Structures are given as C-alpha cells and as structure tokens.
mmCIF file of N, CA and C in Angstrom:
data_model
loop_
_atom_site.group_PDB
_atom_site.id
_atom_site.type_symbol
_atom_site.label_atom_id
_atom_site.label_comp_id
_atom_site.label_asym_id
_atom_site.label_seq_id
_atom_site.Cartn_x
_atom_site.Cartn_y
_atom_site.Cartn_z
ATOM 1 N N MET A 25 -3.255 -11.195 14.745
ATOM 2 C CA MET A 25 -3.331 -10.365 14.073
ATOM 3 C C MET A 25 -3.318 -10.806 12.819
ATOM 4 N N GLY A 26 -2.612 -12.089 12.983
ATOM 5 C CA GLY A 26 -2.711 -13.183 11.317
ATOM 6 C C GLY A 26 -3.891 -12.764 10.500
ATOM 7 N N ALA A 27 -4.756 -12.906 11.180
ATOM 8 C CA ALA A 27 -6.098 -13.033 10.315
ATOM 9 C C ALA A 27 -6.148 -11.865 9.479
ATOM 10 N N MET A 28 -5.586 -10.607 9.929
ATOM 11 C CA MET A 28 -5.908 -9.511 9.471
ATOM 12 C C MET A 28 -5.381 -9.530 7.733
ATOM 13 N N LEU A 29 -4.428 -10.613 7.183
ATOM 14 C CA LEU A 29 -3.903 -10.776 6.262
ATOM 15 C C LEU A 29 -5.050 -11.029 5.484
ATOM 16 N N LEU A 30 -5.844 -11.987 5.103
ATOM 17 C CA LEU A 30 -6.864 -12.202 4.470
ATOM 18 C C LEU A 30 -7.847 -11.354 4.521
ATOM 19 N N VAL A 31 -8.380 -10.396 5.677
ATOM 20 C CA VAL A 31 -9.395 -9.538 5.124
ATOM 21 C C VAL A 31 -8.686 -8.075 4.219
ATOM 22 N N ALA A 32 -7.332 -7.993 4.212
ATOM 23 C CA ALA A 32 -6.683 -7.024 3.498
ATOM 24 C C ALA A 32 -6.158 -7.501 2.045
ATOM 25 N N GLY A 33 -5.766 -8.965 2.195
ATOM 26 C CA GLY A 33 -5.759 -9.219 0.988
ATOM 27 C C GLY A 33 -4.397 -9.203 0.413
ATOM 28 N N CYS A 34 -3.632 -9.335 1.892
ATOM 29 C CA CYS A 34 -1.984 -9.320 1.805
ATOM 30 C C CYS A 34 -1.221 -10.946 1.756
ATOM 31 N N SER A 35 -2.477 -11.710 1.826
ATOM 32 C CA SER A 35 -2.032 -12.842 1.797
ATOM 33 C C SER A 35 -2.751 -14.005 0.875
ATOM 34 N N ASN A 36 -1.892 -15.056 0.132
ATOM 35 C CA ASN A 36 -2.577 -15.800 -1.084
ATOM 36 C C ASN A 36 -3.411 -16.694 -0.337
ATOM 37 N N GLY A 37 -2.723 -16.782 0.897
ATOM 38 C CA GLY A 37 -3.583 -18.087 1.580
ATOM 39 C C GLY A 37 -3.030 -19.520 1.466
ATOM 40 N N GLN A 38 -2.011 -19.940 0.764
ATOM 41 C CA GLN A 38 -1.466 -20.683 0.275
ATOM 42 C C GLN A 38 -0.474 -21.164 1.831
ATOM 43 N N SER A 39 0.163 -21.966 1.867
ATOM 44 C CA SER A 39 0.850 -22.770 3.333
ATOM 45 C C SER A 39 2.493 -22.367 2.414
ATOM 46 N N SER A 40 3.391 -22.170 3.164
ATOM 47 C CA SER A 40 4.818 -21.538 3.016
ATOM 48 C C SER A 40 5.404 -23.273 2.871
ATOM 49 N N ASP A 41 6.410 -22.829 2.048
ATOM 50 C CA ASP A 41 7.556 -23.772 1.815
ATOM 51 C C ASP A 41 8.322 -24.193 3.341
ATOM 52 N N ALA A 42 8.266 -23.870 4.306
ATOM 53 C CA ALA A 42 8.874 -23.789 5.798
ATOM 54 C C ALA A 42 8.152 -24.807 6.197
ATOM 55 N N ALA A 43 6.707 -24.266 6.026
ATOM 56 C CA ALA A 43 5.552 -25.260 6.832
ATOM 57 C C ALA A 43 5.732 -26.887 6.044
ATOM 58 N N LYS A 44 5.807 -26.607 5.314
ATOM 59 C CA LYS A 44 5.574 -27.520 4.070
ATOM 60 C C LYS A 44 7.441 -28.939 4.796
ATOM 61 N N THR A 45 8.232 -27.785 4.436
ATOM 62 C CA THR A 45 9.869 -28.908 5.038
ATOM 63 C C THR A 45 10.271 -28.761 6.332
ATOM 64 N N GLU A 46 9.528 -28.047 7.194
ATOM 65 C CA GLU A 46 9.678 -27.727 8.885
ATOM 66 C C GLU A 46 11.409 -27.318 8.509
ATOM 67 N N ASP A 47 11.845 -26.937 7.863
ATOM 68 C CA ASP A 47 13.281 -26.083 7.520
ATOM 69 C C ASP A 47 13.090 -24.922 9.046
ATOM 70 N N PRO A 48 13.669 -25.159 10.303
ATOM 71 C CA PRO A 48 13.873 -24.087 11.068
ATOM 72 C C PRO A 48 14.259 -23.022 10.776
ATOM 73 N N SER A 49 15.442 -22.853 9.716
ATOM 74 C CA SER A 49 15.665 -21.500 9.636
ATOM 75 C C SER A 49 15.246 -20.603 8.577
ATOM 76 N N THR A 50 14.345 -21.405 7.924
ATOM 77 C CA THR A 50 13.163 -20.658 7.119
ATOM 78 C C THR A 50 12.167 -20.271 7.497
ATOM 79 N N ALA A 51 11.777 -21.038 8.660
ATOM 80 C CA ALA A 51 10.741 -20.923 9.414
ATOM 81 C C ALA A 51 10.479 -19.668 10.334
ATOM 82 N N ALA A 52 11.979 -19.460 10.525
ATOM 83 C CA ALA A 52 12.504 -18.452 11.396
ATOM 84 C C ALA A 52 12.216 -16.916 10.492
ATOM 85 N N VAL A 53 12.960 -17.313 9.517
ATOM 86 C CA VAL A 53 12.502 -15.951 8.602
ATOM 87 C C VAL A 53 11.266 -15.591 8.365
ATOM 88 N N GLU A 54 10.195 -16.671 8.003
ATOM 89 C CA GLU A 54 8.867 -16.486 8.033
ATOM 90 C C GLU A 54 7.860 -15.902 9.117
ATOM 91 N N ASP A 55 8.526 -16.245 9.927
ATOM 92 C CA ASP A 55 7.696 -15.388 11.342
ATOM 93 C C ASP A 55 8.575 -14.497 11.996
ATOM 94 N N SER A 56 9.373 -13.679 11.466
ATOM 95 C CA SER A 56 10.392 -13.014 12.238
ATOM 96 C C SER A 56 9.252 -11.622 12.546
ATOM 97 N N PRO A 57 9.672 -11.408 13.626
ATOM 98 C CA PRO A 57 9.422 -10.032 14.078
ATOM 99 C C PRO A 57 8.939 -8.917 13.235
ATOM 100 N N ALA A 58 9.588 -8.659 12.283
ATOM 101 C CA ALA A 58 9.660 -7.326 10.866
ATOM 102 C C ALA A 58 8.776 -8.211 10.265
ATOM 103 N N GLN A 59 8.625 -9.184 9.587
ATOM 104 C CA GLN A 59 7.695 -9.850 8.776
ATOM 105 C C GLN A 59 6.577 -9.649 9.305
ATOM 106 N N ASP A 60 6.297 -9.762 10.741
ATOM 107 C CA ASP A 60 4.858 -9.990 11.519
ATOM 108 C C ASP A 60 4.436 -8.567 11.395
ATOM 109 N N CYS A 61 5.734 -7.421 11.697
ATOM 110 C CA CYS A 61 4.856 -5.832 11.895
ATOM 111 C C CYS A 61 4.870 -5.419 10.385
ATOM 112 N N THR A 62 5.458 -6.128 9.049
ATOM 113 C CA THR A 62 5.088 -5.414 7.846
ATOM 114 C C THR A 62 3.693 -6.333 7.636
ATOM 115 N N ARG A 63 3.458 -7.387 7.550
ATOM 116 C CA ARG A 63 1.995 -7.627 7.413
ATOM 117 C C ARG A 63 0.883 -7.025 8.239
ATOM 118 N N ASP A 64 1.218 -6.389 9.785
ATOM 119 C CA ASP A 64 0.091 -6.168 10.494
ATOM 120 C C ASP A 64 -0.266 -4.674 10.027
ATOM 121 N N VAL A 65 0.838 -4.130 9.879
ATOM 122 C CA VAL A 65 0.719 -2.693 9.431
ATOM 123 C C VAL A 65 0.198 -2.384 7.969
ATOM 124 N N LEU A 66 0.510 -3.472 6.974
ATOM 125 C CA LEU A 66 -0.374 -3.047 5.914
ATOM 126 C C LEU A 66 -1.809 -3.593 5.720
ATOM 127 N N ALA A 67 -1.800 -4.514 6.572
ATOM 128 C CA ALA A 67 -3.334 -4.752 6.846
ATOM 129 C C ALA A 67 -4.143 -3.540 7.238
ATOM 130 N N ALA A 68 -3.472 -3.074 8.615
ATOM 131 C CA ALA A 68 -4.193 -1.736 8.843
ATOM 132 C C ALA A 68 -4.283 -0.825 8.316
ATOM 133 N N LEU A 69 -3.082 -0.601 7.189
ATOM 134 C CA LEU A 69 -3.492 0.351 6.617
ATOM 135 C C LEU A 69 -4.724 0.410 5.270
ATOM 136 N N ALA A 70 -4.153 -0.724 4.952
ATOM 137 C CA ALA A 70 -5.684 -1.017 3.943
ATOM 138 C C ALA A 70 -7.473 -0.856 4.548
ATOM 139 N N LEU A 71 -7.171 -1.148 5.619
ATOM 140 C CA LEU A 71 -8.488 -0.982 6.410
ATOM 141 C C LEU A 71 -8.838 0.111 6.250
ATOM 142 N N LYS A 72 -7.738 0.887 7.011
ATOM 143 C CA LYS A 72 -8.320 2.416 7.455
ATOM 144 C C LYS A 72 -8.610 3.226 5.973
ATOM 145 N N TRP A 73 -7.987 2.929 5.143
ATOM 146 C CA TRP A 73 -7.982 3.879 3.500
ATOM 147 C C TRP A 73 -9.242 2.954 3.232
ATOM 148 N N ARG A 74 -9.716 2.007 3.498
ATOM 149 C CA ARG A 74 -11.147 1.533 2.633
ATOM 150 C C ARG A 74 -12.131 1.847 4.005
ATOM 151 N N GLU A 75 -11.824 2.103 5.122
ATOM 152 C CA GLU A 75 -13.030 2.588 6.366
ATOM 153 C C GLU A 75 -13.525 4.481 5.609
ATOM 154 N N ASP A 76 -12.094 4.835 5.076
ATOM 155 C CA ASP A 76 -12.195 6.705 4.715
ATOM 156 C C ASP A 76 -13.140 6.540 3.537
ATOM 157 N N LYS A 77 -13.759 5.320 2.797
ATOM 158 C CA LYS A 77 -14.687 5.961 2.040
ATOM 159 C C LYS A 77 -15.772 4.986 2.170
ATOM 160 N N ALA A 78 -16.026 3.905 3.044
ATOM 161 C CA ALA A 78 -17.117 3.364 3.762
ATOM 162 C C ALA A 78 -17.030 2.469 4.539
ATOM 163 N N PRO A 79 -18.049 2.366 5.562
ATOM 164 C CA PRO A 79 -17.784 2.012 6.479
ATOM 165 C C PRO A 79 -17.273 0.128 6.551
ATOM 166 N N LEU A 80 -16.431 -0.069 7.524
ATOM 167 C CA LEU A 80 -16.090 -1.711 7.183
ATOM 168 C C LEU A 80 -17.046 -2.436 8.042
ATOM 169 N N ASP A 81 -16.989 -3.715 7.327
ATOM 170 C CA ASP A 81 -17.563 -5.357 8.282
ATOM 171 C C ASP A 81 -17.668 -4.913 9.457
ATOM 172 N N GLN A 82 -18.239 -5.943 10.185
ATOM 173 C CA GLN A 82 -17.971 -6.022 11.548
ATOM 174 C C GLN A 82 -16.223 -6.712 11.613
ATOM 175 N N ASN A 83 -16.126 -7.557 11.111
ATOM 176 C CA ASN A 83 -14.784 -8.307 10.873
ATOM 177 C C ASN A 83 -13.612 -7.264 10.795
ATOM 178 N N GLY A 84 -13.708 -6.288 9.869
ATOM 179 C CA GLY A 84 -12.601 -5.541 9.767
ATOM 180 C C GLY A 84 -12.562 -4.409 10.704
ATOM 181 N N LYS A 85 -13.518 -3.566 10.934
ATOM 182 C CA LYS A 85 -14.112 -3.119 12.671
ATOM 183 C C LYS A 85 -13.162 -3.795 13.547
ATOM 184 N N LYS A 86 -13.413 -4.762 13.676
ATOM 185 C CA LYS A 86 -12.476 -5.857 14.852
ATOM 186 C C LYS A 86 -11.061 -5.747 14.722
ATOM 187 N N LEU A 87 -10.873 -6.093 13.355
ATOM 188 C CA LEU A 87 -9.635 -6.441 13.286
ATOM 189 C C LEU A 87 -8.757 -4.996 13.333
ATOM 190 N N LEU A 88 -9.535 -3.665 12.865
ATOM 191 C CA LEU A 88 -8.759 -2.286 13.050
ATOM 192 C C LEU A 88 -8.450 -2.080 14.462
ATOM 193 N N GLN A 89 -9.351 -2.457 15.039
ATOM 194 C CA GLN A 89 -9.318 -1.909 16.335
ATOM 195 C C GLN A 89 -8.621 -2.653 17.272
ATOM 196 N N ALA A 90 -8.358 -3.906 16.850
ATOM 197 C CA ALA A 90 -7.266 -4.816 17.714
ATOM 198 C C ALA A 90 -6.077 -4.377 17.576
ATOM 199 N N PHE A 91 -5.686 -3.894 16.137
ATOM 200 C CA PHE A 91 -4.157 -3.330 15.952
ATOM 201 C C PHE A 91 -3.985 -2.100 16.714
ATOM 202 N N MET A 92 -5.152 -0.856 16.433
ATOM 203 C CA MET A 92 -5.083 0.504 17.571
ATOM 204 C C MET A 92 -4.789 -0.092 18.705
ATOM 205 N N GLU A 93 -5.326 -0.789 19.329
ATOM 206 C CA GLU A 93 -5.699 -0.974 20.829
ATOM 207 C C GLU A 93 -4.255 -1.534 21.557
ATOM 208 N N ALA A 94 -3.870 -2.795 20.435
ATOM 209 C CA ALA A 94 -2.680 -3.093 20.856
ATOM 210 C C ALA A 94 -1.029 -2.041 20.489
ATOM 211 N N ASN A 95 -1.508 -1.126 19.656
ATOM 212 C CA ASN A 95 -0.588 -0.025 19.335
ATOM 213 C C ASN A 95 -0.369 1.312 19.300
ATOM 214 N N ALA A 96 -1.370 2.218 19.169
ATOM 215 C CA ALA A 96 -2.048 3.197 19.668
ATOM 216 C C ALA A 96 -1.466 3.923 20.941
ATOM 217 N N VAL A 97 -2.313 3.472 21.640
ATOM 218 C CA VAL A 97 -2.140 3.640 23.238
ATOM 219 C C VAL A 97 -0.571 4.289 23.838
ATOM 220 N N LYS A 98 -0.114 3.042 23.271
ATOM 221 C CA LYS A 98 1.707 2.749 23.611
ATOM 222 C C LYS A 98 2.236 3.511 22.696
ATOM 223 N N SER A 99 1.930 3.900 21.516
ATOM 224 C CA SER A 99 2.559 4.621 20.499
ATOM 225 C C SER A 99 3.806 3.734 19.975
ATOM 226 N N THR A 100 3.278 2.614 19.947
ATOM 227 C CA THR A 100 4.558 1.054 19.475
ATOM 228 C C THR A 100 5.036 1.502 18.219
ATOM 229 N N PRO A 101 6.364 0.905 17.853
ATOM 230 C CA PRO A 101 7.128 1.316 16.371
ATOM 231 C C PRO A 101 6.308 0.877 15.171
ATOM 232 N N GLN A 102 5.433 0.213 15.412
ATOM 233 C CA GLN A 102 4.500 -0.316 14.839
ATOM 234 C C GLN A 102 3.294 0.557 14.437
ATOM 235 N N TYR A 103 2.948 1.187 15.377
ATOM 236 C CA TYR A 103 2.018 2.047 15.148
ATOM 237 C C TYR A 103 2.621 3.452 14.679
ATOM 238 N N GLN A 104 4.018 3.773 15.334
ATOM 239 C CA GLN A 104 4.555 5.101 14.130
ATOM 240 C C GLN A 104 4.459 4.641 12.883
ATOM 241 N N ILE A 105 4.876 3.707 12.622
ATOM 242 C CA ILE A 105 5.303 2.911 10.779
ATOM 243 C C ILE A 105 3.850 3.438 10.127
ATOM 244 N N TYR A 106 3.122 2.750 10.827
ATOM 245 C CA TYR A 106 1.658 2.921 10.468
ATOM 246 C C TYR A 106 1.288 4.490 9.905
ATOM 247 N N ILE A 107 1.338 5.370 10.917
ATOM 248 C CA ILE A 107 0.857 6.652 11.008
ATOM 249 C C ILE A 107 1.998 7.343 9.560
ATOM 250 N N LYS A 108 3.054 6.921 9.693
ATOM 251 C CA LYS A 108 3.983 7.331 8.850
ATOM 252 C C LYS A 108 3.638 7.233 7.277
ATOM 253 N N HIS A 109 3.080 5.655 6.974
ATOM 254 C CA HIS A 109 2.831 5.493 5.788
ATOM 255 C C HIS A 109 1.260 5.667 5.493
ATOM 256 N N PHE A 110 0.380 5.585 6.503
ATOM 257 C CA PHE A 110 -0.927 6.108 6.341
ATOM 258 C C PHE A 110 -0.888 7.397 5.827
ATOM 259 N N THR A 111 -0.464 8.453 6.986
ATOM 260 C CA THR A 111 -0.088 9.945 6.267
ATOM 261 C C THR A 111 0.076 10.311 4.666
ATOM 262 N N ALA A 112 1.452 9.336 4.438
ATOM 263 C CA ALA A 112 1.899 9.205 3.098
ATOM 264 C C ALA A 112 0.827 8.838 1.802
ATOM 265 N N GLY A 113 -0.137 8.018 2.175
ATOM 266 C CA GLY A 113 -1.242 7.627 1.148
ATOM 267 C C GLY A 113 -2.155 8.415 0.569
ATOM 268 N N ILE A 114 -2.580 9.070 2.105
ATOM 269 C CA ILE A 114 -3.997 9.602 1.893
ATOM 270 C C ILE A 114 -3.932 10.491 0.844
ATOM 271 N N THR A 115 -2.963 11.278 0.325
ATOM 272 C CA THR A 115 -2.920 12.406 -0.788
ATOM 273 C C THR A 115 -2.971 11.281 -2.069
ATOM 274 N N PRO A 116 -2.123 10.628 -1.918
ATOM 275 C CA PRO A 116 -1.863 9.916 -3.555
ATOM 276 C C PRO A 116 -3.516 9.122 -4.087
ATOM 277 N N ILE A 117 -4.258 8.510 -3.031
ATOM 278 C CA ILE A 117 -5.312 8.112 -3.017
ATOM 279 C C ILE A 117 -5.753 8.849 -3.376
ATOM 280 N N ALA A 118 -6.155 10.043 -2.906
ATOM 281 C CA ALA A 118 -7.478 11.254 -2.854
ATOM 282 C C ALA A 118 -7.299 11.481 -4.612
ATOM 283 N N LEU A 119 -5.812 11.756 -4.790
ATOM 284 C CA LEU A 119 -5.894 12.316 -6.404
ATOM 285 C C LEU A 119 -6.246 11.145 -7.233
ATOM 286 N N ALA A 120 -6.150 10.148 -7.081
ATOM 287 C CA ALA A 120 -6.071 8.921 -8.101
ATOM 288 C C ALA A 120 -7.721 8.720 -8.201
ATOM 289 N N VAL A 121 -8.760 8.753 -7.291
ATOM 290 C CA VAL A 121 -10.056 9.039 -6.985
ATOM 291 C C VAL A 121 -10.667 10.160 -7.921
ATOM 292 N N ALA A 122 -9.746 11.307 -7.154
ATOM 293 C CA ALA A 122 -10.660 12.263 -8.085
ATOM 294 C C ALA A 122 -10.181 12.318 -9.417
ATOM 295 N N GLN A 123 -9.112 11.649 -10.047
ATOM 296 C CA GLN A 123 -8.707 11.612 -11.279
ATOM 297 C C GLN A 123 -9.909 10.795 -11.949
ATOM 298 N N GLY A 124 -10.776 10.054 -11.309
ATOM 299 C CA GLY A 124 -11.356 9.091 -11.688
ATOM 300 C C GLY A 124 -11.441 7.662 -11.640
ATOM 301 N N ARG A 125 -10.101 7.168 -10.865
ATOM 302 C CA ARG A 125 -9.875 5.637 -10.440
ATOM 303 C C ARG A 125 -10.679 5.377 -9.405
ATOM 304 N N ASP A 126 -10.798 4.010 -9.275
ATOM 305 C CA ASP A 126 -11.588 3.108 -8.436
ATOM 306 C C ASP A 126 -11.072 3.493 -6.991
ATOM 307 N N HIS A 127 -11.556 3.286 -6.304
ATOM 308 C CA HIS A 127 -10.958 3.651 -5.048
ATOM 309 C C HIS A 127 -10.336 2.515 -4.346
ATOM 310 N N GLU A 128 -10.872 1.461 -4.635
ATOM 311 C CA GLU A 128 -10.118 0.050 -4.506
ATOM 312 C C GLU A 128 -8.861 -0.331 -5.116
ATOM 313 N N GLU A 129 -8.436 0.242 -5.992
ATOM 314 C CA GLU A 129 -7.655 0.106 -7.172
ATOM 315 C C GLU A 129 -6.641 1.241 -6.571
ATOM 316 N N ALA A 130 -7.082 2.123 -6.161
ATOM 317 C CA ALA A 130 -6.300 3.211 -5.745
ATOM 318 C C ALA A 130 -5.536 2.391 -4.633
ATOM 319 N N ILE A 131 -6.237 1.995 -3.528
ATOM 320 C CA ILE A 131 -5.509 1.646 -2.448
ATOM 321 C C ILE A 131 -4.810 0.911 -2.540
ATOM 322 N N THR A 132 -5.089 -0.444 -3.614
ATOM 323 C CA THR A 132 -4.233 -1.540 -3.846
ATOM 324 C C THR A 132 -2.789 -1.148 -4.326
ATOM 325 N N GLU A 133 -2.820 -0.124 -5.127
ATOM 326 C CA GLU A 133 -1.856 0.750 -5.517
ATOM 327 C C GLU A 133 -1.001 1.063 -4.599
ATOM 328 N N GLN A 134 -1.578 1.856 -3.919
ATOM 329 C CA GLN A 134 -0.955 2.468 -2.821
ATOM 330 C C GLN A 134 0.038 1.605 -1.598
ATOM 331 N N LEU A 135 -1.007 0.577 -1.479
ATOM 332 C CA LEU A 135 -0.297 -0.975 -0.737
ATOM 333 C C LEU A 135 0.996 -1.264 -1.253
ATOM 334 N N GLY A 136 0.816 -1.040 -2.422
ATOM 335 C CA GLY A 136 2.125 -1.987 -3.027
ATOM 336 C C GLY A 136 3.196 -0.283 -3.499
ATOM 337 N N ALA A 137 2.912 0.355 -2.986
ATOM 338 C CA ALA A 137 4.011 1.481 -2.837
ATOM 339 C C ALA A 137 4.570 1.765 -1.891
ATOM 340 N N GLU A 138 3.397 1.415 -0.770
ATOM 341 C CA GLU A 138 4.195 1.919 0.663
ATOM 342 C C GLU A 138 4.651 0.422 1.186
ATOM 343 N N SER A 139 4.747 -0.740 0.453
ATOM 344 C CA SER A 139 5.006 -1.897 1.069
ATOM 345 C C SER A 139 6.708 -1.588 1.105
ATOM 346 N N GLU A 140 7.216 -1.325 0.357
ATOM 347 C CA GLU A 140 8.841 -1.459 0.336
ATOM 348 C C GLU A 140 9.477 -0.997 1.594
ATOM 349 N N GLY A 141 8.608 0.457 2.059
ATOM 350 C CA GLY A 141 9.178 1.287 3.500
ATOM 351 C C GLY A 141 8.582 0.770 4.341
ATOM 352 N N VAL A 142 7.277 0.235 4.347
ATOM 353 C CA VAL A 142 7.296 -0.634 5.632
ATOM 354 C C VAL A 142 7.892 -1.622 6.197
ATOM 355 N N ALA A 143 8.161 -2.449 5.250
ATOM 356 C CA ALA A 143 8.898 -3.954 5.060
ATOM 357 C C ALA A 143 10.268 -3.399 5.716
ATOM 358 N N ALA A 144 11.121 -2.036 5.002
ATOM 359 C CA ALA A 144 11.918 -1.250 5.884
ATOM 360 C C ALA A 144 12.278 -0.825 7.026
ATOM 361 N N ASP A 145 11.179 0.302 7.073
ATOM 362 C CA ASP A 145 10.870 0.456 8.571
ATOM 363 C C ASP A 145 10.715 -0.680 9.746
ATOM 364 N N CYS A 146 9.715 -1.925 9.204
ATOM 365 C CA CYS A 146 9.692 -2.722 10.470
ATOM 366 C C CYS A 146 10.995 -3.474 10.784
ATOM 367 N N ALA A 147 11.818 -4.117 9.372
ATOM 368 C CA ALA A 147 13.048 -4.358 9.583
ATOM 369 C C ALA A 147 14.016 -3.273 10.840
ATOM 370 N N ALA A 148 13.956 -2.240 10.115
ATOM 371 C CA ALA A 148 14.759 -1.316 11.549
ATOM 372 C C ALA A 148 14.303 -1.299 12.574
ATOM 373 N N ALA A 149 12.812 -1.507 12.576
ATOM 374 C CA ALA A 149 12.143 -1.144 14.289
ATOM 375 C C ALA A 149 12.508 -2.612 14.897
ATOM 376 N N ALA A 150 12.966 -3.808 14.001
ATOM 377 C CA ALA A 150 13.098 -5.304 15.225
ATOM 378 C C ALA A 150 14.541 -5.515 15.466
ATOM 379 N N GLY A 151 15.180 -4.136 15.032
ATOM 380 C CA GLY A 151 16.697 -4.585 15.023
ATOM 381 C C GLY A 151 17.562 -5.449 14.503
#
C-alpha cells in the first residue's frame, strides 16, 4: 500500500532521516502500524473523493481496489476509520465545490482537516 502515498500526494518522496541514520528507535516510529494506517487511509480517502468527480486512472483504480479488498470485506479498523472520515468529508467538499472552489483544492483542504483525526483513530486502533 505504500505506493498509494505518491498517488495521493501524501509523501514528499524524500528519504527519511531514520533511513539515513539507521537509528532503530526512529525507524520503528516511522514504520509503526499507526503510521501505515494513517497513510493508507488518507490515500484511500483522496482516491475515493477524486473518483467521485472523475474516473481514476488505472493505477489509482488498482490502489483503491487493493485497499478495499484488504479492508472492506473484513471491516477492519482501517476500513471503519476510512468510512468515518470519508463520510465526514463528503459535505464539506461538495459545499466548497458548490461555492466555486476547485474540486482538487477542496479535496486537499479536506485531507488536511481529516488528517489529525485519522492519525488519532489509527493510533487508537493500533493500541
């Protein structure tokens, strides 16, 4: 699922300091289940909100489908977090677009608004 980061724009594509220093304690924080959950959920949100406006490209479709297949059938904590924040974001995005804002700009703003809650929910789910 890490490939979703680049598609959704959630990563700057640079190497982490943990990888450069090889500090195991920092690497553990970087690669924690909560961090992975946050990245995957935010990426899925961005893809789904974009899909609501226009069809995704093949790569986007594959990434969203992989997230859904891995999480929806089993109703994993990640999927429950995704649904919660997807639903919360639909109305603000629609209102922003209705007020003349660019759809992509509205999605980016909503991702920012949801990111703290997604991170908190993923941290709680990770235990």
